[in-house]
């Protein structure tokens, strides 16, 4: 199956046919506490393991789509050149959704610092599907929304709700059982500190990185089993309200994912000196009694995880951290 086949399996005959002047949707970014690393199918973005994320409320992408004379992309107020990777990826996806689509003007505004290493592709694809759903009145269920976003960019399937969200890897070849669902259990004391350490270029994108890891990493065999059990433990800590156990598991999960990246040939090292210095600082703070943990994705920046009741001490140690309280939103 190619991307278009995966999409049409869920679109079930829906086409890109505007039913109103424009369609809009906001979608938030998410940070995985139990990571997704490894695809069992590349065009469908079908993962080798479950993952579980926390949404950053009100941080993300707003997309508005209008029928237009020509294809046009406006990103954060600026028109994007058709040669640009962002433009190409977007219209390749829209063409795969509907080979006979009308010309479209797609405007996206991200209210997150892209330099912070937050996956704006996740909020972007979730917002894109939502905006099409609005424009064409598709009446998508949340599950269909999640599946279509997943085909755009894997982790986008988790950008469909606030709070904790779990992506079930699924078993089926057509991907219809691979989607995310919110976990209706808040943890009001969870706090996140976003650290923008460097804007160094990523050595490799996530799709190519995952492919290389699967092909050459001798540790990868043990990853899916560990990752699934780890997500299970995280889900249990959410249920029992054990925040510190959850944060500890999230850090172990991230370090294990990075171990598989590092053990790839050629090695994938997203860490920069600033990342490693931050890891040491977090450990030193922990041995001084502060419950601060960290997670990292396919980039050099670090996300601190802690109990909001220790917010003053954490922010004193990291004055540049942007504080996010995921369960404090309207
Ligand atoms: O969905 P992608 O292709 O951006 O991959 C995301 C991979 C990680 O951010 C490293 C982990 C995750 O689960 O978000």
CSV table of C-alpha atoms and ligand atoms in Angstrom, one decimal:
chain,number,residue,atom,x,y,z
A,1,UNK,CA,0.0,0.0,0.0
A,2,UNK,CA,1.2,3.5,-0.8
A,3,UNK,CA,0.3,6.7,1.1
A,4,UNK,CA,-2.8,7.2,-1.1
A,5,UNK,CA,-4.0,3.7,-0.4
A,6,UNK,CA,-3.6,4.2,3.4
A,7,UNK,CA,-5.5,7.5,3.2
A,8,UNK,CA,-8.4,6.2,1.0
A,9,UNK,CA,-8.9,3.2,3.4
A,10,UNK,CA,-9.9,5.8,6.0
A,11,UNK,CA,-11.4,8.5,3.8
A,12,UNK,CA,-14.0,6.0,2.6
A,13,UNK,CA,-15.0,8.0,-0.5
A,14,UNK,CA,-14.6,11.4,1.0
A,15,UNK,CA,-13.0,13.9,-1.4
A,16,UNK,CA,-11.5,17.4,-1.1
A,17,UNK,CA,-14.7,19.3,-2.1
A,18,UNK,CA,-15.1,22.6,-0.2
A,19,UNK,CA,-18.6,22.9,1.3
A,20,UNK,CA,-17.9,26.4,2.7
A,21,UNK,CA,-15.6,29.4,2.1
A,22,UNK,CA,-12.8,28.2,4.4
A,23,UNK,CA,-12.0,25.6,7.0
A,24,UNK,CA,-9.9,26.1,10.2
A,25,UNK,CA,-8.5,24.0,13.0
A,26,UNK,CA,-6.1,24.4,15.9
A,27,UNK,CA,-4.0,21.4,17.0
A,28,UNK,CA,-1.5,21.3,19.8
A,29,UNK,CA,2.0,19.9,19.9
A,30,UNK,CA,2.8,16.9,22.1
A,31,UNK,CA,5.8,15.5,23.9
A,32,UNK,CA,6.2,11.8,24.1
A,33,UNK,CA,6.8,10.4,27.6
A,34,UNK,CA,6.9,6.9,26.0
A,35,UNK,CA,8.6,7.3,22.7
A,36,UNK,CA,7.8,6.2,19.2
A,37,UNK,CA,10.9,5.1,17.3
A,38,UNK,CA,10.7,2.5,14.5
A,39,UNK,CA,8.2,2.0,11.7
A,40,UNK,CA,6.9,-1.4,10.7
A,41,UNK,CA,5.5,0.2,7.6
A,42,UNK,CA,6.9,3.5,6.2
A,43,UNK,CA,4.2,4.9,3.9
A,44,UNK,CA,1.5,4.3,6.5
A,45,UNK,CA,3.7,5.4,9.4
A,46,UNK,CA,2.8,2.3,11.3
A,47,UNK,CA,4.9,2.0,14.4
A,48,UNK,CA,6.7,-0.9,16.0
A,49,UNK,CA,5.5,0.1,19.4
A,50,UNK,CA,2.9,2.0,21.5
A,51,UNK,CA,3.7,5.5,22.6
A,52,UNK,CA,2.2,7.9,25.1
A,53,UNK,CA,2.4,11.7,25.1
A,54,UNK,CA,1.4,14.8,27.0
A,55,UNK,CA,-0.1,17.7,25.1
A,56,UNK,CA,1.1,21.2,25.5
A,57,UNK,CA,-2.2,23.0,25.6
A,58,UNK,CA,-2.6,26.2,23.5
A,59,UNK,CA,0.8,25.6,21.9
A,60,UNK,CA,0.6,24.4,18.3
A,61,UNK,CA,-0.6,25.2,14.8
A,62,UNK,CA,-3.7,26.9,13.5
A,63,UNK,CA,-4.4,26.0,9.8
A,64,UNK,CA,-6.9,27.7,7.6
A,65,UNK,CA,-7.7,26.3,4.1
A,66,UNK,CA,-9.5,28.1,1.3
A,67,UNK,CA,-10.2,27.1,-2.3
A,68,UNK,CA,-8.0,29.3,-4.5
A,69,UNK,CA,-6.9,30.0,-8.1
A,70,UNK,CA,-3.4,28.6,-7.4
A,71,UNK,CA,-1.8,26.4,-4.8
A,72,UNK,CA,-0.4,28.7,-2.1
A,73,UNK,CA,1.2,28.1,1.3
A,74,UNK,CA,1.6,30.8,3.9
A,75,UNK,CA,3.6,29.8,6.9
A,76,UNK,CA,3.7,32.2,9.9
A,77,UNK,CA,2.7,35.1,7.7
A,78,UNK,CA,5.2,34.4,4.9
A,79,UNK,CA,4.5,32.9,1.5
A,80,UNK,CA,6.5,29.6,1.1
A,81,UNK,CA,8.4,28.9,-2.1
A,82,UNK,CA,7.2,25.8,-4.0
A,83,UNK,CA,10.7,24.5,-3.9
A,84,UNK,CA,10.7,24.4,-0.2
A,85,UNK,CA,10.5,21.0,1.6
A,86,UNK,CA,7.6,22.2,3.7
A,87,UNK,CA,5.6,23.1,0.5
A,88,UNK,CA,6.4,19.9,-1.3
A,89,UNK,CA,5.6,17.7,1.7
A,90,UNK,CA,2.3,19.4,2.2
A,91,UNK,CA,1.1,19.2,-1.4
A,92,UNK,CA,2.4,15.7,-1.9
A,93,UNK,CA,0.2,14.8,1.0
A,94,UNK,CA,-2.9,16.7,-0.3
A,95,UNK,CA,-2.4,15.0,-3.7
A,96,UNK,CA,-2.3,11.6,-2.0
A,97,UNK,CA,-5.5,12.6,-0.2
A,98,UNK,CA,-7.2,13.4,-3.5
A,99,UNK,CA,-5.6,13.3,-6.9
A,100,UNK,CA,-8.3,15.5,-8.3
A,101,UNK,CA,-8.4,18.1,-5.6
A,102,UNK,CA,-9.0,21.8,-6.3
A,103,UNK,CA,-6.3,24.3,-5.9
A,104,UNK,CA,-5.9,25.3,-2.3
A,105,UNK,CA,-4.5,28.1,-0.2
A,106,UNK,CA,-3.1,26.7,3.1
A,107,UNK,CA,-2.2,29.1,5.8
A,108,UNK,CA,-0.5,27.9,9.0
A,109,UNK,CA,0.5,29.8,12.0
A,110,UNK,CA,2.6,28.1,14.7
A,111,UNK,CA,2.7,29.8,18.1
A,112,UNK,CA,5.6,27.7,19.2
A,113,UNK,CA,9.3,28.4,18.9
A,114,UNK,CA,10.3,26.0,16.2
A,115,UNK,CA,13.8,26.3,17.5
A,116,UNK,CA,12.7,24.6,20.7
A,117,UNK,CA,12.7,21.4,18.8
A,118,UNK,CA,9.0,20.8,19.3
A,119,UNK,CA,7.6,18.8,16.4
A,120,UNK,CA,5.5,21.4,14.6
A,121,UNK,CA,4.9,18.7,11.9
A,122,UNK,CA,2.8,16.9,14.5
A,123,UNK,CA,0.5,19.8,15.3
A,124,UNK,CA,0.7,20.9,11.6
A,125,UNK,CA,-0.7,17.6,10.2
A,126,UNK,CA,-3.3,17.3,12.9
A,127,UNK,CA,-4.4,20.9,12.2
A,128,UNK,CA,-4.4,20.3,8.4
A,129,UNK,CA,-6.7,17.3,8.6
A,130,UNK,CA,-9.0,19.2,11.0
A,131,UNK,CA,-9.1,22.2,8.6
A,132,UNK,CA,-10.0,19.9,5.7
A,133,UNK,CA,-12.7,18.2,7.8
A,134,UNK,CA,-14.1,21.6,8.5
A,135,UNK,CA,-13.8,22.9,4.9
A,136,UNK,CA,-15.3,19.7,3.3
A,137,UNK,CA,-17.7,18.8,6.2
A,138,UNK,CA,-16.3,15.3,6.3
A,139,UNK,CA,-17.7,14.6,9.8
A,140,UNK,CA,-14.5,12.6,10.8
A,141,UNK,CA,-14.6,10.7,14.0
A,142,UNK,CA,-11.6,11.4,16.3
A,143,UNK,CA,-10.2,8.0,15.4
A,144,UNK,CA,-10.4,8.8,11.7
A,145,UNK,CA,-8.8,12.2,12.4
A,146,UNK,CA,-6.0,10.5,14.3
A,147,UNK,CA,-5.4,7.9,11.5
A,148,UNK,CA,-5.2,10.5,8.7
A,149,UNK,CA,-2.9,12.7,10.8
A,150,UNK,CA,-0.7,9.6,11.4
A,151,UNK,CA,-0.3,9.0,7.7
A,152,UNK,CA,0.9,12.7,7.4
A,153,UNK,CA,3.4,12.4,10.2
A,154,UNK,CA,3.4,9.6,12.7
A,155,UNK,CA,3.4,11.5,16.0
A,156,UNK,CA,0.7,13.8,14.6
A,157,UNK,CA,-1.9,11.2,15.5
A,158,UNK,CA,-1.4,12.1,19.2
A,159,UNK,CA,-2.0,15.8,18.6
A,160,UNK,CA,-5.8,15.4,18.7
A,161,UNK,CA,-6.6,16.1,22.4
A,162,UNK,CA,-5.3,17.7,25.6
A,163,UNK,CA,-3.8,15.8,28.4
A,164,UNK,CA,-2.2,12.3,28.1
A,165,UNK,CA,-2.7,10.6,24.8
A,166,UNK,CA,-1.8,7.0,23.9
A,167,UNK,CA,-1.0,5.8,20.4
A,168,UNK,CA,-2.0,2.2,20.0
A,169,UNK,CA,0.5,0.7,17.5
A,170,UNK,CA,-2.1,-1.7,16.1
A,171,UNK,CA,-1.5,-5.0,14.3
A,172,UNK,CA,-3.3,-4.7,11.0
A,173,UNK,CA,-1.5,-4.1,7.7
A,174,UNK,CA,-4.0,-1.4,6.6
A,175,UNK,CA,-3.3,0.6,9.8
A,176,UNK,CA,-7.0,1.0,10.8
A,177,UNK,CA,-6.2,0.0,14.3
A,178,UNK,CA,-3.2,2.3,14.7
A,179,UNK,CA,-4.5,5.5,16.2
A,180,UNK,CA,-4.3,7.6,19.4
A,181,UNK,CA,-6.8,8.1,22.2
A,182,UNK,CA,-6.8,10.5,25.1
A,183,UNK,CA,-6.4,9.1,28.6
A,184,UNK,CA,-9.1,10.7,30.7
A,185,UNK,CA,-7.0,11.1,33.9
A,186,UNK,CA,-5.2,14.4,34.7
A,187,UNK,CA,-2.1,14.8,36.7
A,188,UNK,CA,-2.4,18.4,37.8
A,189,UNK,CA,1.1,18.6,39.3
A,190,UNK,CA,3.0,17.7,36.1
A,191,UNK,CA,5.1,20.5,34.9
A,192,UNK,CA,7.3,20.8,31.9
A,193,UNK,CA,10.3,23.1,31.2
A,194,UNK,CA,11.2,23.7,27.6
A,195,UNK,CA,14.9,24.4,27.2
A,196,UNK,CA,16.1,25.9,23.9
A,197,UNK,CA,19.7,25.0,24.1
A,198,UNK,CA,21.0,25.4,20.5
A,199,UNK,CA,19.6,25.8,17.0
A,200,UNK,CA,22.2,23.4,15.6
A,201,UNK,CA,21.0,21.5,12.5
A,202,UNK,CA,19.5,18.1,13.1
A,203,UNK,CA,21.9,15.4,11.7
A,204,UNK,CA,19.0,13.4,10.2
A,205,UNK,CA,15.2,13.5,10.2
A,206,UNK,CA,13.1,11.0,12.1
A,207,UNK,CA,11.9,8.9,9.1
A,208,UNK,CA,15.5,8.3,7.8
A,209,UNK,CA,16.8,7.9,11.3
A,210,UNK,CA,14.2,5.2,12.2
A,211,UNK,CA,15.0,3.4,8.9
A,212,UNK,CA,18.7,3.4,9.7
A,213,UNK,CA,18.1,2.3,13.3
A,214,UNK,CA,16.0,-0.7,12.1
A,215,UNK,CA,18.5,-1.7,9.5
A,216,UNK,CA,21.7,-1.5,11.6
A,217,UNK,CA,21.2,-1.1,15.3
A,218,UNK,CA,22.0,-4.3,17.2
A,219,UNK,CA,20.0,-3.1,20.2
A,220,UNK,CA,16.9,-2.4,18.3
A,221,UNK,CA,15.5,-5.9,18.7
A,222,UNK,CA,14.9,-5.3,22.3
A,223,UNK,CA,13.3,-1.8,21.8
A,224,UNK,CA,9.7,-2.6,20.8
A,225,UNK,CA,9.2,-4.9,23.8
A,226,UNK,CA,10.8,-2.5,26.2
A,227,UNK,CA,8.9,0.4,24.8
A,228,UNK,CA,5.5,-1.3,25.0
A,229,UNK,CA,6.1,-2.4,28.6
A,230,UNK,CA,7.3,1.1,29.4
A,231,UNK,CA,4.1,2.7,28.0
A,232,UNK,CA,2.1,0.2,30.0
A,233,UNK,CA,4.0,1.3,33.2
A,234,UNK,CA,3.5,5.0,32.4
A,235,UNK,CA,-0.3,4.3,31.9
A,236,UNK,CA,-0.3,2.6,35.3
A,237,UNK,CA,1.5,5.5,37.0
A,238,UNK,CA,-1.1,7.9,35.4
A,239,UNK,CA,-3.9,5.7,36.9
A,240,UNK,CA,-2.3,5.6,40.3
A,241,UNK,CA,-1.2,9.2,40.3
A,242,UNK,CA,2.5,8.3,40.9
A,243,UNK,CA,4.1,11.3,39.3
A,244,UNK,CA,7.7,10.7,40.2
A,245,UNK,CA,7.6,7.1,39.0
A,246,UNK,CA,6.1,8.4,35.8
A,247,UNK,CA,8.9,11.0,35.3
A,248,UNK,CA,11.6,8.4,36.1
A,249,UNK,CA,10.1,6.0,33.6
A,250,UNK,CA,9.9,8.8,30.9
A,251,UNK,CA,13.5,9.6,31.3
A,252,UNK,CA,14.6,6.0,31.2
A,253,UNK,CA,12.4,5.6,28.1
A,254,UNK,CA,14.0,8.5,26.3
A,255,UNK,CA,17.5,7.4,27.2
A,256,UNK,CA,16.8,3.9,25.9
A,257,UNK,CA,15.5,5.3,22.6
A,258,UNK,CA,18.6,7.5,22.3
A,259,UNK,CA,20.8,4.4,23.0
A,260,UNK,CA,19.3,2.7,20.0
A,261,UNK,CA,20.0,5.8,17.9
A,262,UNK,CA,23.6,6.0,19.1
A,263,UNK,CA,24.1,2.3,18.4
A,264,UNK,CA,23.1,2.8,14.8
A,265,UNK,CA,25.7,2.7,12.0
A,266,UNK,CA,26.5,5.4,11.2
A,267,UNK,CA,25.6,6.5,14.7
A,268,UNK,CA,22.8,9.0,15.1
A,269,UNK,CA,23.7,11.5,17.8
A,270,UNK,CA,21.2,14.2,18.4
A,271,UNK,CA,22.9,15.4,21.6
A,272,UNK,CA,25.0,18.5,21.5
A,273,UNK,CA,27.4,19.5,24.3
A,274,UNK,CA,24.7,21.7,25.8
A,275,UNK,CA,22.3,18.7,26.0
A,276,UNK,CA,24.9,16.6,27.8
A,277,UNK,CA,25.7,19.5,30.2
A,278,UNK,CA,22.0,19.7,31.0
A,279,UNK,CA,21.8,16.0,31.7
A,280,UNK,CA,24.6,16.3,34.2
A,281,UNK,CA,23.0,19.3,35.8
A,282,UNK,CA,19.6,17.5,36.1
A,283,UNK,CA,21.4,14.5,37.8
A,284,UNK,CA,23.2,16.8,40.2
A,285,UNK,CA,20.0,18.6,41.1
A,286,UNK,CA,18.4,15.2,41.7
A,287,UNK,CA,21.1,14.1,44.0
A,288,UNK,CA,20.5,17.3,45.9
A,289,UNK,CA,16.9,16.2,46.4
A,290,UNK,CA,15.1,18.0,43.5
A,291,UNK,CA,12.7,15.7,41.6
A,292,UNK,CA,13.6,16.9,38.1
A,293,UNK,CA,13.8,14.5,35.1
A,294,UNK,CA,14.2,15.0,31.4
A,295,UNK,CA,13.2,13.8,28.0
A,296,UNK,CA,14.6,14.4,24.5
A,297,UNK,CA,13.4,13.8,21.0
A,298,UNK,CA,15.1,13.8,17.6
A,299,UNK,CA,17.0,17.0,18.3
A,300,UNK,CA,19.4,18.6,20.8
A,301,UNK,CA,17.0,20.3,23.1
A,302,UNK,CA,15.9,19.1,26.5
A,303,UNK,CA,12.4,19.1,28.0
A,304,UNK,CA,12.5,19.1,31.8
A,305,UNK,CA,9.8,17.1,33.7
A,306,UNK,CA,9.0,17.9,37.3
A,307,UNK,CA,6.4,18.4,40.0
A,308,UNK,CA,5.0,21.9,39.8
A,309,UNK,CA,5.3,22.2,43.6
A,310,UNK,CA,9.1,22.4,43.0
A,311,UNK,CA,8.7,24.9,40.2
A,312,UNK,CA,10.5,27.7,42.0
A,313,UNK,CA,13.6,25.6,42.5
A,314,UNK,CA,13.6,24.2,39.0
A,315,UNK,CA,13.2,27.6,37.4
A,316,UNK,CA,15.9,29.0,39.7
A,317,UNK,CA,18.3,26.4,38.3
A,318,UNK,CA,17.1,26.8,34.7
A,319,UNK,CA,16.0,30.5,34.4
A,320,UNK,CA,15.6,30.1,30.6
A,321,UNK,CA,13.2,27.3,30.8
A,322,UNK,CA,9.7,28.0,29.4
A,323,UNK,CA,7.2,26.7,32.0
A,324,UNK,CA,4.3,24.7,30.7
A,325,UNK,CA,1.5,23.4,33.0
A,326,UNK,CA,-0.3,20.9,30.8
A,327,UNK,CA,-3.3,20.5,33.0
A,328,UNK,CA,-3.9,24.2,33.4
A,329,UNK,CA,-5.9,25.4,30.5
A,330,UNK,CA,-9.3,26.7,29.7
B,1,LIG,O1,6.4,11.6,14.0
B,1,LIG,P1,7.8,11.8,13.7
B,1,LIG,O2,8.2,11.3,12.4
B,1,LIG,O3,8.1,13.3,13.9
B,1,LIG,O4,8.7,11.1,14.9
B,1,LIG,C1,8.7,11.4,16.2
B,1,LIG,C2,9.8,10.7,16.9
B,1,LIG,C3,10.1,11.2,18.3
B,1,LIG,O5,9.8,12.6,18.4
B,1,LIG,C4,11.6,11.1,18.5
B,1,LIG,C5,9.4,10.4,19.4
B,1,LIG,C6,8.0,10.6,19.6
B,1,LIG,O6,7.3,9.7,20.0
B,1,LIG,O7,7.5,11.8,19.4
